[in-house]
Amino acid sequence: MSCCLLEFCRVQELKAVREFLFQNQQNNPSLGDKKTENELAWDDSDWGSWDNPEAKEDGSGTTTEDSAAGSAPWLQDCVVSLSPCSDLMVVAKDHKAVFLSAKWRTDDGGREEMTLAVSWSGTLSTEEGESVSSVICIPLASQKRSSTGRPDWTCIVVGFSSGYVRFYTELLNEDPVLRLKCRTYEIPRHPGVTEQHEELSILYPAALVTIDGFSLFQSLRACRNQVARAAAAGSEVVHPPPLAYKKWGLQDMDTIVDHSSVGIMTLCVFDQMKNASILGGFHASVKGSPPAMSQYITVGGGPYTGFYYAIEGSSQPLLSHVALAVASKLTSALFSAASGWLGWKKQSEEEPTQKQKPKVEPATPMAVRFGLPDSRRHGEFICLSPCNTLAGVTDDFGRVTLLDVGRGIAIRMWKGYRDAQLGWVQVSEGRGERESSPSAPLPRRHAQFLVIYAPRRGILEVWGTQQGPRVGAFTVGKHCRLLYAGYRLMGVNSVTSQGWLLHTQQVCLFDPATGVLRTVTVPFHLALRSTHTHTHTHTYIVGSVHPGNALESLLANKNAPVSCLTNITRVLLASLKGQDPEAVDEGLFQLCSSQLKLLQLYTDIQQLHSTGETEVAGIEEELARVSPTLQRYAELTSGSRPSVSFALDSSDASLPVRSFLSQMECEGEEIRVVPGPNADWTQLGSFLFWGCLTGESPLQKVCNTLQKTGISPQQLLSLLLSVWLHREKEVLKKTEAVRHLHTLLTALSSMKGAVEESWDMQCVSPWWQQVRSACVQSHSSAAALLAAIVAHRAAKANITILAETKFQSEWEAVSLELEQWAVCVRQLEDVLSLQTLLCVPPPQGTPGSATPHCSVKALLEGGRGGIADSVAKWVFRQDLAPERLKDMLQRRGEAESTEQSSQPEQGKGEKSQEDLLVSVCQRFPDSLSPDLLFAHCCWEYVVQWNKDPEVGYLSWAVEHLKLVSSPHIQLGISSMMWNTFIVKCFSAAAFLIEKVGKAPKDRLCRRDVGMGDCAMTAFLGSCVQLLQILMEADSGVEEVTPPELCVEEVWGEAEGPASLAELALEQKGVHYPLVQHHYLLASLLHTAMTFSLRVKPLSLFDSKGKNAFFRELSSIQLMPSGDMDPGLVSLRQEFLLRVNPDILRRHLVCELYNQGLDPRAEQVMFEVEDKDVLGSQLLVLTGQRLSYSLLHTQTQTRPAMELLARLPPTLCTWLKAMDPSELGCPSVPLSQTSRLVSRLIEILPENHGQYSLALHLLEAVEDLQRED
């Protein structure tokens, strides 16, 4: 038993339906309309009989009539909805609609058949310019005890483009988006499954409205009864009951076109803790029981699929006047109420003269939890499976994606289904052995099948999920509609459904050419097939199979052996040759002959790989120069860090014959490679050449075989370079591969059509330019360099041979080609050195990121500052201190022997890092001059600070800026930093302190300035230093000439954006008094934040001074004069008197201890009055020192680790929270730290909260001293 399409209903009067819906187009008989009629007649006479051969045998006149009306794709332009009970269909277009109800009739043969006939047609829209955008038919269950599952009546829900949603009976009235969807009661398959509530969901462009199914069911029944009573009493007054609904404002998606309401879900404890950690961070609190959430999935763009979760328990507003609702067409369209939304009047009755607009309620914001981002892909439709665990999504790329709803991931994708329509079929296992077992009966199993209708191909397919095979394929028309409701009767619950047999169809295919409705029937046993058995047991429901189609299907089978394919193709070709030449299908003959050639080539290459042959080209001297860098590069990229690899991507993975045939094509005697992605070329290139590169295959025989096939040498060269450049790691492990590459390149170059014999040596050869282009674009630096060295040698030999044949002279040939190769090899050597440096992994605990990859092309397009920018980013990842970088750069030009003898022994990794940086700087003496490198490092740190102001990157940016020796570059970089990043935060901090009148709290700082109070204090200190650098640079500009920005000769063709140094030199000069004015304010703000002073800083300046703040530093402003207002002078004196000298003394003591000047700090300590506060400050400083001694990676010793294990847990946790990087001099002798702790215990009272911590610190320091 296999899948089948069963006819269960026919639609009558289909031509009349089309004429009514498209009446305006038919009333204007234009040329285009005539063409349409001609196309319809052509479809009817020719293709109609192809798609439905039974149509000619059927004597029904209706079918013949409707076929002419329905063969064109008019149905695709309509909104169609079929009731799950198949007793009502709605077809709508613009403002018109047709309702078709079920009727039984007797055909000519005396058999009774169900048909759908027109029961009403007319206009639905009531607002001007609105049109029908979505329709669903919801059957309402009967409440009578005698009911066996048939609906009481069917409610038609219509969404309009104006935002209204209106409800009708099947008899209509006239009166109500993006999409309407419904969810009804499903009997839980097994215990533990959450029982889902019934719900109607309405999607607007930026909002989602959900109506509780029980409330809607009761309201619809009550309104219908009221309408019936009102009609009997001759009244039109209807008072609908309130309706519960929720409105969610969908956020964080650019466009939303469809949705699915999955229902209520409850997370397991693990998923609950995972979500709490992701949403709330490290310190998130987790509730005792997982909350129940409603899950919604949307499709559209930005992201392509969005997952929303609404926590259950929020209050539901009521639609007290019940009408659904209006909103903006572009903004949040939503629900409200108005009388008459459910008025079932007769068609002849008139509308009220004045209708009041309903009130629009605001939406509750709901942010997307996560999504599937794909910037170019836009979802079009989503279809949820009956079990609510899977969903099918179509997009504008012609893909069908299968989503796992619970995990939120895509698990499968089908290609080539543009404009696809989806549906689901759920099949239950038959009552068999599982229920008749002697023990407790096992629950019945259920299978899910995805139904895909591809209108472009006119095929209907049934696929097993999740990874199941295709179990059914049907040839249908190209203008059909797949109708899938996704719900059943509304108003059913666990009590009323007992003993019911729900008469509902799951998936129906409506063919407008014949008016036939068919349902898809799938037996359960098809779900038990695997993808392997599918190949042998799948049965297609087609009359006959064309030999060409059969051969193509066989060749596309990945499990078929190549010998079997070759024999079948050879036999089929022989049979064709034995037939009458006029009766032979020419296309089939060409297919067999071309595929046989490709299969023979595949077999020949496969057999050649089994015999080994090694040839040596002898180019070791060429590699000696770059050998150390290559070795270091290989060590850094050899996989010291864990990575994921796949068996299909390994070097041992052979190319399946199916893939080989799909990437090659044969026309006549010529074989060509089909253009495709790089991954396919690499796989094909590996099949052809990898055995040759490893020495496992005879090079010359492989080349001769490929030459006989007629494949162009240019395509073979592209395949060879693709495999070489993409398998860099394996190439570096095989030392002999370079020699084999030289032999292959030489053999390919000697092929006919490779290097033209008429080539002028003073011109660039297209053949060798192809090799250079591939090398300079590749990010595999080592493989590109090796390929360039080999190609340079081969090109030189080729040019020498040509010169001898042309000139017959012993003079060495000089050509433009060799000059190009010399520049290319030098550039690739530079790039390899730079890439090796960039591959050095960052130390643990630093803000690392993915290793950047560079190429010659990328550096040339990055402008003259691209190299310095790459190294600056590396400095940031390595967390190199400015002084440390300065020491490294001072080694430039020094002999290594002198450096090794004079400097102390360093760690291996540290020394290697330093050597690599020095090597790169020597290769780029101009691009990486110290001033340029420090300038780029400064800019990189300030950019990172702008991303995360809480980290002290700005202070390091200022330190790098101080090391720039050129005042011109220093002045330009400072001005750019101030204008781009600093002045905005600086002005916000000034206005905040002015507003508060004191040092603001952390919350206010974060709200107004974007950083905490501690970070803002450090920021203001960096502003003071930056403005000071500006003033000093401005003073030194006139004494020094501007530097000349040079670049290395081989990199002189760099094009791209202006470098940072060039931009700095183009900056305008600053107005010194204005910079000094800002320096005064920055010092005042920094002092106020450091010592928590009460001050309004801007009030200490007159009106001229206030107006001059935060202006362009290059502008001329009116500055305060020497004659100050006496009132302002008194304010400044009062501020200075308000500064507590004891605060300054405490700050001085802490700074002296911070710099390791303990003896001088002890002298000042005697003058401090508030010893308690000083003790708390010094306690933190002591903890930082001890943390550096015990936990710092470079100073950790075995005794220190043992002491750390013996420390009390409270002290250990406290030490780990300390940040030693704040110390100016962390390496302080333990004796000084011990003396500091002793002084701490002396100044702290015994009842102080941190006195016990000080005692623990003293014990720890004494133990550490004893260990030393």
PDB file of C-alpha atoms in Angstrom, residues 950-1164:
ATOM      1  CA  GLU A 950      33.408  50.271  31.724  1.00  0.00           C
ATOM      2  CA  VAL A 951      36.839  48.832  30.807  1.00  0.00           C
ATOM      3  CA  GLY A 952      39.891  51.076  31.129  1.00  0.00           C
ATOM      4  CA  TYR A 953      40.780  51.041  27.426  1.00  0.00           C
ATOM      5  CA  LEU A 954      40.782  54.842  27.243  1.00  0.00           C
ATOM      6  CA  SER A 955      43.673  55.181  29.663  1.00  0.00           C
ATOM      7  CA  TRP A 956      45.775  52.824  27.504  1.00  0.00           C
ATOM      8  CA  ALA A 957      44.774  54.787  24.412  1.00  0.00           C
ATOM      9  CA  VAL A 958      46.156  57.933  26.055  1.00  0.00           C
ATOM     10  CA  GLU A 959      49.343  56.063  27.030  1.00  0.00           C
ATOM     11  CA  HIS A 960      49.857  54.979  23.400  1.00  0.00           C
ATOM     12  CA  LEU A 961      49.248  58.552  22.291  1.00  0.00           C
ATOM     13  CA  LYS A 962      51.960  59.808  24.643  1.00  0.00           C
ATOM     14  CA  LEU A 963      54.495  57.554  22.872  1.00  0.00           C
ATOM     15  CA  VAL A 964      53.916  59.198  19.460  1.00  0.00           C
ATOM     16  CA  SER A 965      56.988  61.357  18.868  1.00  0.00           C
ATOM     17  CA  SER A 966      55.631  63.518  16.034  1.00  0.00           C
ATOM     18  CA  PRO A 967      53.626  66.469  17.444  1.00  0.00           C
ATOM     19  CA  HIS A 968      51.766  66.787  14.123  1.00  0.00           C
ATOM     20  CA  ILE A 969      50.392  63.224  14.291  1.00  0.00           C
ATOM     21  CA  GLN A 970      49.849  63.560  18.040  1.00  0.00           C
ATOM     22  CA  LEU A 971      47.834  66.752  17.563  1.00  0.00           C
ATOM     23  CA  GLY A 972      45.702  65.269  14.775  1.00  0.00           C
ATOM     24  CA  ILE A 973      44.932  62.021  16.607  1.00  0.00           C
ATOM     25  CA  SER A 974      44.059  63.933  19.798  1.00  0.00           C
ATOM     26  CA  SER A 975      41.669  66.231  17.922  1.00  0.00           C
ATOM     27  CA  MET A 976      40.003  63.279  16.177  1.00  0.00           C
ATOM     28  CA  MET A 977      39.615  61.413  19.484  1.00  0.00           C
ATOM     29  CA  TRP A 978      38.117  64.456  21.162  1.00  0.00           C
ATOM     30  CA  ASN A 979      35.644  65.259  18.395  1.00  0.00           C
ATOM     31  CA  THR A 980      34.643  61.680  17.597  1.00  0.00           C
ATOM     32  CA  PHE A 981      34.403  59.966  20.979  1.00  0.00           C
ATOM     33  CA  ILE A 982      35.198  62.152  23.972  1.00  0.00           C
ATOM     34  CA  VAL A 983      33.347  65.475  23.838  1.00  0.00           C
ATOM     35  CA  LYS A 984      29.866  63.968  23.916  1.00  0.00           C
ATOM     36  CA  CYS A 985      30.495  61.963  27.099  1.00  0.00           C
ATOM     37  CA  PHE A 986      32.516  64.833  28.585  1.00  0.00           C
ATOM     38  CA  SER A 987      29.669  67.312  28.160  1.00  0.00           C
ATOM     39  CA  ALA A 988      27.148  64.788  29.528  1.00  0.00           C
ATOM     40  CA  ALA A 989      29.297  64.292  32.636  1.00  0.00           C
ATOM     41  CA  ALA A 990      29.667  68.066  33.148  1.00  0.00           C
ATOM     42  CA  PHE A 991      25.930  68.705  32.843  1.00  0.00           C
ATOM     43  CA  LEU A 992      25.134  65.788  35.173  1.00  0.00           C
ATOM     44  CA  ILE A 993      27.463  67.012  37.930  1.00  0.00           C
ATOM     45  CA  GLU A 994      26.103  70.540  37.437  1.00  0.00           C
ATOM     46  CA  LYS A 995      22.543  69.235  37.769  1.00  0.00           C
ATOM     47  CA  VAL A 996      23.182  67.090  40.856  1.00  0.00           C
ATOM     48  CA  GLY A 997      25.561  69.542  42.541  1.00  0.00           C
ATOM     49  CA  LYS A 998      27.872  66.761  43.687  1.00  0.00           C
ATOM     50  CA  ALA A 999      29.504  63.558  42.543  1.00  0.00           C
ATOM     51  CA  PRO A1000      26.534  61.584  41.109  1.00  0.00           C
ATOM     52  CA  LYS A1001      25.637  58.056  42.119  1.00  0.00           C
ATOM     53  CA  ASP A1002      26.310  55.048  39.924  1.00  0.00           C
ATOM     54  CA  ARG A1003      22.718  54.836  38.635  1.00  0.00           C
ATOM     55  CA  LEU A1004      22.674  58.437  37.429  1.00  0.00           C
ATOM     56  CA  CYS A1005      26.057  58.052  35.775  1.00  0.00           C
ATOM     57  CA  ARG A1006      24.884  55.023  33.837  1.00  0.00           C
ATOM     58  CA  ARG A1007      21.672  56.722  32.798  1.00  0.00           C
ATOM     59  CA  ASP A1008      23.140  60.024  31.562  1.00  0.00           C
ATOM     60  CA  VAL A1009      26.744  59.219  30.631  1.00  0.00           C
ATOM     61  CA  GLY A1010      26.548  55.512  29.824  1.00  0.00           C
ATOM     62  CA  MET A1011      29.089  54.283  32.390  1.00  0.00           C
ATOM     63  CA  GLY A1012      29.348  53.672  36.115  1.00  0.00           C
ATOM     64  CA  ASP A1013      30.693  56.190  38.642  1.00  0.00           C
ATOM     65  CA  CYS A1014      34.113  54.534  38.886  1.00  0.00           C
ATOM     66  CA  ALA A1015      34.453  54.369  35.097  1.00  0.00           C
ATOM     67  CA  MET A1016      33.388  58.013  34.837  1.00  0.00           C
ATOM     68  CA  THR A1017      36.086  59.041  37.309  1.00  0.00           C
ATOM     69  CA  ALA A1018      38.735  57.246  35.240  1.00  0.00           C
ATOM     70  CA  PHE A1019      37.257  58.766  32.061  1.00  0.00           C
ATOM     71  CA  LEU A1020      37.595  62.309  33.419  1.00  0.00           C
ATOM     72  CA  GLY A1021      41.191  61.591  34.443  1.00  0.00           C
ATOM     73  CA  SER A1022      41.944  60.446  30.875  1.00  0.00           C
ATOM     74  CA  CYS A1023      40.297  63.637  29.572  1.00  0.00           C
ATOM     75  CA  VAL A1024      42.714  65.688  31.685  1.00  0.00           C
ATOM     76  CA  GLN A1025      45.695  63.825  30.192  1.00  0.00           C
ATOM     77  CA  LEU A1026      44.315  64.038  26.630  1.00  0.00           C
ATOM     78  CA  LEU A1027      43.835  67.809  26.843  1.00  0.00           C
ATOM     79  CA  GLN A1028      47.309  68.168  28.290  1.00  0.00           C
ATOM     80  CA  ILE A1029      48.740  66.214  25.332  1.00  0.00           C
ATOM     81  CA  LEU A1030      46.789  68.502  22.989  1.00  0.00           C
ATOM     82  CA  MET A1031      48.337  71.615  24.521  1.00  0.00           C
ATOM     83  CA  GLU A1032      51.866  70.174  24.436  1.00  0.00           C
ATOM     84  CA  ALA A1033      51.468  68.997  20.822  1.00  0.00           C
ATOM     85  CA  ASP A1034      50.127  72.364  19.749  1.00  0.00           C
ATOM     86  CA  SER A1035      53.162  74.055  21.299  1.00  0.00           C
ATOM     87  CA  GLY A1036      55.609  71.702  19.513  1.00  0.00           C
ATOM     88  CA  VAL A1037      54.068  71.789  16.031  1.00  0.00           C
ATOM     89  CA  GLU A1038      55.873  74.914  14.939  1.00  0.00           C
ATOM     90  CA  GLU A1039      59.270  73.571  15.990  1.00  0.00           C
ATOM     91  CA  VAL A1040      59.142  70.341  13.933  1.00  0.00           C
ATOM     92  CA  THR A1041      58.408  69.823  10.236  1.00  0.00           C
ATOM     93  CA  PRO A1042      55.499  67.470   9.351  1.00  0.00           C
ATOM     94  CA  PRO A1043      56.615  63.871   8.777  1.00  0.00           C
ATOM     95  CA  GLU A1044      56.639  62.362   5.285  1.00  0.00           C
ATOM     96  CA  LEU A1045      54.401  59.310   5.059  1.00  0.00           C
ATOM     97  CA  CYS A1046      56.110  56.664   2.954  1.00  0.00           C
ATOM     98  CA  VAL A1047      55.207  53.110   1.985  1.00  0.00           C
ATOM     99  CA  GLU A1048      57.302  50.135   0.892  1.00  0.00           C
ATOM    100  CA  GLU A1049      58.010  49.903  -2.835  1.00  0.00           C
ATOM    101  CA  VAL A1050      56.142  46.631  -3.409  1.00  0.00           C
ATOM    102  CA  TRP A1051      53.084  48.027  -1.616  1.00  0.00           C
ATOM    103  CA  GLY A1052      53.064  51.329  -3.462  1.00  0.00           C
ATOM    104  CA  GLU A1053      49.946  50.368  -5.449  1.00  0.00           C
ATOM    105  CA  ALA A1054      47.778  50.253  -2.320  1.00  0.00           C
ATOM    106  CA  GLU A1055      44.443  51.937  -2.901  1.00  0.00           C
ATOM    107  CA  GLY A1056      41.641  52.504  -0.484  1.00  0.00           C
ATOM    108  CA  PRO A1057      40.599  54.827   2.313  1.00  0.00           C
ATOM    109  CA  ALA A1058      43.026  57.425   3.612  1.00  0.00           C
ATOM    110  CA  SER A1059      45.245  56.174   6.409  1.00  0.00           C
ATOM    111  CA  LEU A1060      44.849  57.324   9.995  1.00  0.00           C
ATOM    112  CA  ALA A1061      48.113  59.293   9.817  1.00  0.00           C
ATOM    113  CA  GLU A1062      46.979  61.065   6.645  1.00  0.00           C
ATOM    114  CA  LEU A1063      43.719  62.051   8.315  1.00  0.00           C
ATOM    115  CA  ALA A1064      45.627  63.240  11.379  1.00  0.00           C
ATOM    116  CA  LEU A1065      47.859  65.508   9.314  1.00  0.00           C
ATOM    117  CA  GLU A1066      44.808  67.005   7.605  1.00  0.00           C
ATOM    118  CA  GLN A1067      43.234  68.111  10.911  1.00  0.00           C
ATOM    119  CA  LYS A1068      42.990  71.811  11.677  1.00  0.00           C
ATOM    120  CA  GLY A1069      45.076  73.329  14.444  1.00  0.00           C
ATOM    121  CA  VAL A1070      43.518  73.997  17.846  1.00  0.00           C
ATOM    122  CA  HIS A1071      42.940  77.256  19.682  1.00  0.00           C
ATOM    123  CA  TYR A1072      45.284  76.949  22.676  1.00  0.00           C
ATOM    124  CA  PRO A1073      43.267  79.121  25.136  1.00  0.00           C
ATOM    125  CA  LEU A1074      40.122  77.103  24.388  1.00  0.00           C
ATOM    126  CA  VAL A1075      41.937  73.814  25.051  1.00  0.00           C
ATOM    127  CA  GLN A1076      43.307  75.259  28.288  1.00  0.00           C
ATOM    128  CA  HIS A1077      39.790  76.329  29.213  1.00  0.00           C
ATOM    129  CA  HIS A1078      38.512  72.742  28.785  1.00  0.00           C
ATOM    130  CA  TYR A1079      41.540  71.417  30.661  1.00  0.00           C
ATOM    131  CA  LEU A1080      40.533  73.518  33.659  1.00  0.00           C
ATOM    132  CA  LEU A1081      36.986  72.158  33.572  1.00  0.00           C
ATOM    133  CA  ALA A1082      38.223  68.557  33.191  1.00  0.00           C
ATOM    134  CA  SER A1083      40.517  68.954  36.198  1.00  0.00           C
ATOM    135  CA  LEU A1084      37.619  70.366  38.212  1.00  0.00           C
ATOM    136  CA  LEU A1085      35.283  67.509  37.239  1.00  0.00           C
ATOM    137  CA  HIS A1086      37.941  64.872  37.945  1.00  0.00           C
ATOM    138  CA  THR A1087      38.605  66.369  41.364  1.00  0.00           C
ATOM    139  CA  ALA A1088      34.898  66.476  42.203  1.00  0.00           C
ATOM    140  CA  MET A1089      34.447  62.800  41.260  1.00  0.00           C
ATOM    141  CA  THR A1090      37.651  61.607  42.952  1.00  0.00           C
ATOM    142  CA  PHE A1091      36.972  63.288  46.302  1.00  0.00           C
ATOM    143  CA  SER A1092      33.135  63.251  46.181  1.00  0.00           C
ATOM    144  CA  LEU A1093      32.895  67.036  46.459  1.00  0.00           C
ATOM    145  CA  ARG A1094      29.753  69.136  46.415  1.00  0.00           C
ATOM    146  CA  VAL A1095      30.153  71.570  43.548  1.00  0.00           C
ATOM    147  CA  LYS A1096      28.366  72.917  40.522  1.00  0.00           C
ATOM    148  CA  PRO A1097      31.339  73.157  38.147  1.00  0.00           C
ATOM    149  CA  LEU A1098      29.770  75.281  35.401  1.00  0.00           C
ATOM    150  CA  SER A1099      28.601  77.820  37.987  1.00  0.00           C
ATOM    151  CA  LEU A1100      32.252  78.652  38.689  1.00  0.00           C
ATOM    152  CA  PHE A1101      32.568  80.220  35.211  1.00  0.00           C
ATOM    153  CA  ASP A1102      31.034  83.397  33.802  1.00  0.00           C
ATOM    154  CA  SER A1103      28.726  83.490  30.763  1.00  0.00           C
ATOM    155  CA  LYS A1104      31.599  83.743  28.274  1.00  0.00           C
ATOM    156  CA  GLY A1105      33.296  80.753  29.815  1.00  0.00           C
ATOM    157  CA  LYS A1106      30.104  78.694  29.768  1.00  0.00           C
ATOM    158  CA  ASN A1107      29.412  79.510  26.111  1.00  0.00           C
ATOM    159  CA  ALA A1108      32.933  78.507  25.120  1.00  0.00           C
ATOM    160  CA  PHE A1109      32.601  74.972  26.514  1.00  0.00           C
ATOM    161  CA  PHE A1110      32.139  71.980  24.181  1.00  0.00           C
ATOM    162  CA  ARG A1111      32.804  73.989  21.028  1.00  0.00           C
ATOM    163  CA  GLU A1112      35.146  72.953  18.230  1.00  0.00           C
ATOM    164  CA  LEU A1113      38.662  73.192  19.657  1.00  0.00           C
ATOM    165  CA  SER A1114      39.819  74.800  16.415  1.00  0.00           C
ATOM    166  CA  SER A1115      37.264  77.641  16.628  1.00  0.00           C
ATOM    167  CA  ILE A1116      37.959  81.100  18.067  1.00  0.00           C
ATOM    168  CA  GLN A1117      35.704  81.770  21.056  1.00  0.00           C
ATOM    169  CA  LEU A1118      35.278  84.709  23.420  1.00  0.00           C
ATOM    170  CA  MET A1119      37.211  83.679  26.516  1.00  0.00           C
ATOM    171  CA  PRO A1120      36.854  85.028  30.085  1.00  0.00           C
ATOM    172  CA  SER A1121      38.903  88.170  30.665  1.00  0.00           C
ATOM    173  CA  GLY A1122      41.256  88.828  33.558  1.00  0.00           C
ATOM    174  CA  ASP A1123      38.676  91.012  35.359  1.00  0.00           C
ATOM    175  CA  MET A1124      36.467  88.484  37.157  1.00  0.00           C
ATOM    176  CA  ASP A1125      33.139  89.179  38.784  1.00  0.00           C
ATOM    177  CA  PRO A1126      33.647  89.471  42.582  1.00  0.00           C
ATOM    178  CA  GLY A1127      30.714  87.160  43.170  1.00  0.00           C
ATOM    179  CA  LEU A1128      32.293  84.510  40.970  1.00  0.00           C
ATOM    180  CA  VAL A1129      35.629  84.927  42.779  1.00  0.00           C
ATOM    181  CA  SER A1130      33.906  84.396  46.135  1.00  0.00           C
ATOM    182  CA  LEU A1131      32.197  81.243  44.795  1.00  0.00           C
ATOM    183  CA  ARG A1132      35.550  79.822  43.765  1.00  0.00           C
ATOM    184  CA  GLN A1133      37.124  80.690  47.112  1.00  0.00           C
ATOM    185  CA  GLU A1134      34.206  79.072  48.919  1.00  0.00           C
ATOM    186  CA  PHE A1135      34.664  75.903  46.846  1.00  0.00           C
ATOM    187  CA  LEU A1136      38.369  75.731  47.679  1.00  0.00           C
ATOM    188  CA  LEU A1137      37.673  76.246  51.377  1.00  0.00           C
ATOM    189  CA  ARG A1138      35.089  73.483  51.220  1.00  0.00           C
ATOM    190  CA  VAL A1139      37.695  70.949  50.100  1.00  0.00           C
ATOM    191  CA  ASN A1140      38.677  68.871  53.090  1.00  0.00           C
ATOM    192  CA  PRO A1141      42.516  68.729  53.373  1.00  0.00           C
ATOM    193  CA  ASP A1142      42.232  65.362  55.057  1.00  0.00           C
ATOM    194  CA  ILE A1143      40.721  63.912  51.856  1.00  0.00           C
ATOM    195  CA  LEU A1144      43.738  65.127  49.917  1.00  0.00           C
ATOM    196  CA  ARG A1145      46.126  63.621  52.455  1.00  0.00           C
ATOM    197  CA  ARG A1146      44.354  60.229  52.265  1.00  0.00           C
ATOM    198  CA  HIS A1147      44.470  60.344  48.498  1.00  0.00           C
ATOM    199  CA  LEU A1148      48.185  61.152  48.600  1.00  0.00           C
ATOM    200  CA  VAL A1149      48.881  58.244  50.962  1.00  0.00           C
ATOM    201  CA  CYS A1150      47.022  55.810  48.690  1.00  0.00           C
ATOM    202  CA  GLU A1151      48.817  57.081  45.599  1.00  0.00           C
ATOM    203  CA  LEU A1152      52.223  56.736  47.256  1.00  0.00           C
ATOM    204  CA  TYR A1153      51.446  53.169  48.326  1.00  0.00           C
ATOM    205  CA  ASN A1154      50.059  52.510  44.821  1.00  0.00           C
ATOM    206  CA  GLN A1155      53.405  53.475  43.302  1.00  0.00           C
ATOM    207  CA  GLY A1156      55.376  51.360  45.805  1.00  0.00           C
ATOM    208  CA  LEU A1157      56.724  54.380  47.751  1.00  0.00           C
ATOM    209  CA  ASP A1158      55.853  52.939  51.159  1.00  0.00           C
ATOM    210  CA  PRO A1159      58.377  54.926  53.322  1.00  0.00           C
ATOM    211  CA  ARG A1160      57.119  58.298  52.023  1.00  0.00           C
ATOM    212  CA  ALA A1161      53.519  57.143  52.462  1.00  0.00           C
ATOM    213  CA  GLU A1162      54.142  56.309  56.126  1.00  0.00           C
ATOM    214  CA  GLN A1163      55.399  59.831  56.733  1.00  0.00           C
ATOM    215  CA  VAL A1164      52.243  61.394  55.293  1.00  0.00           C
TER     216      VAL A1164
END
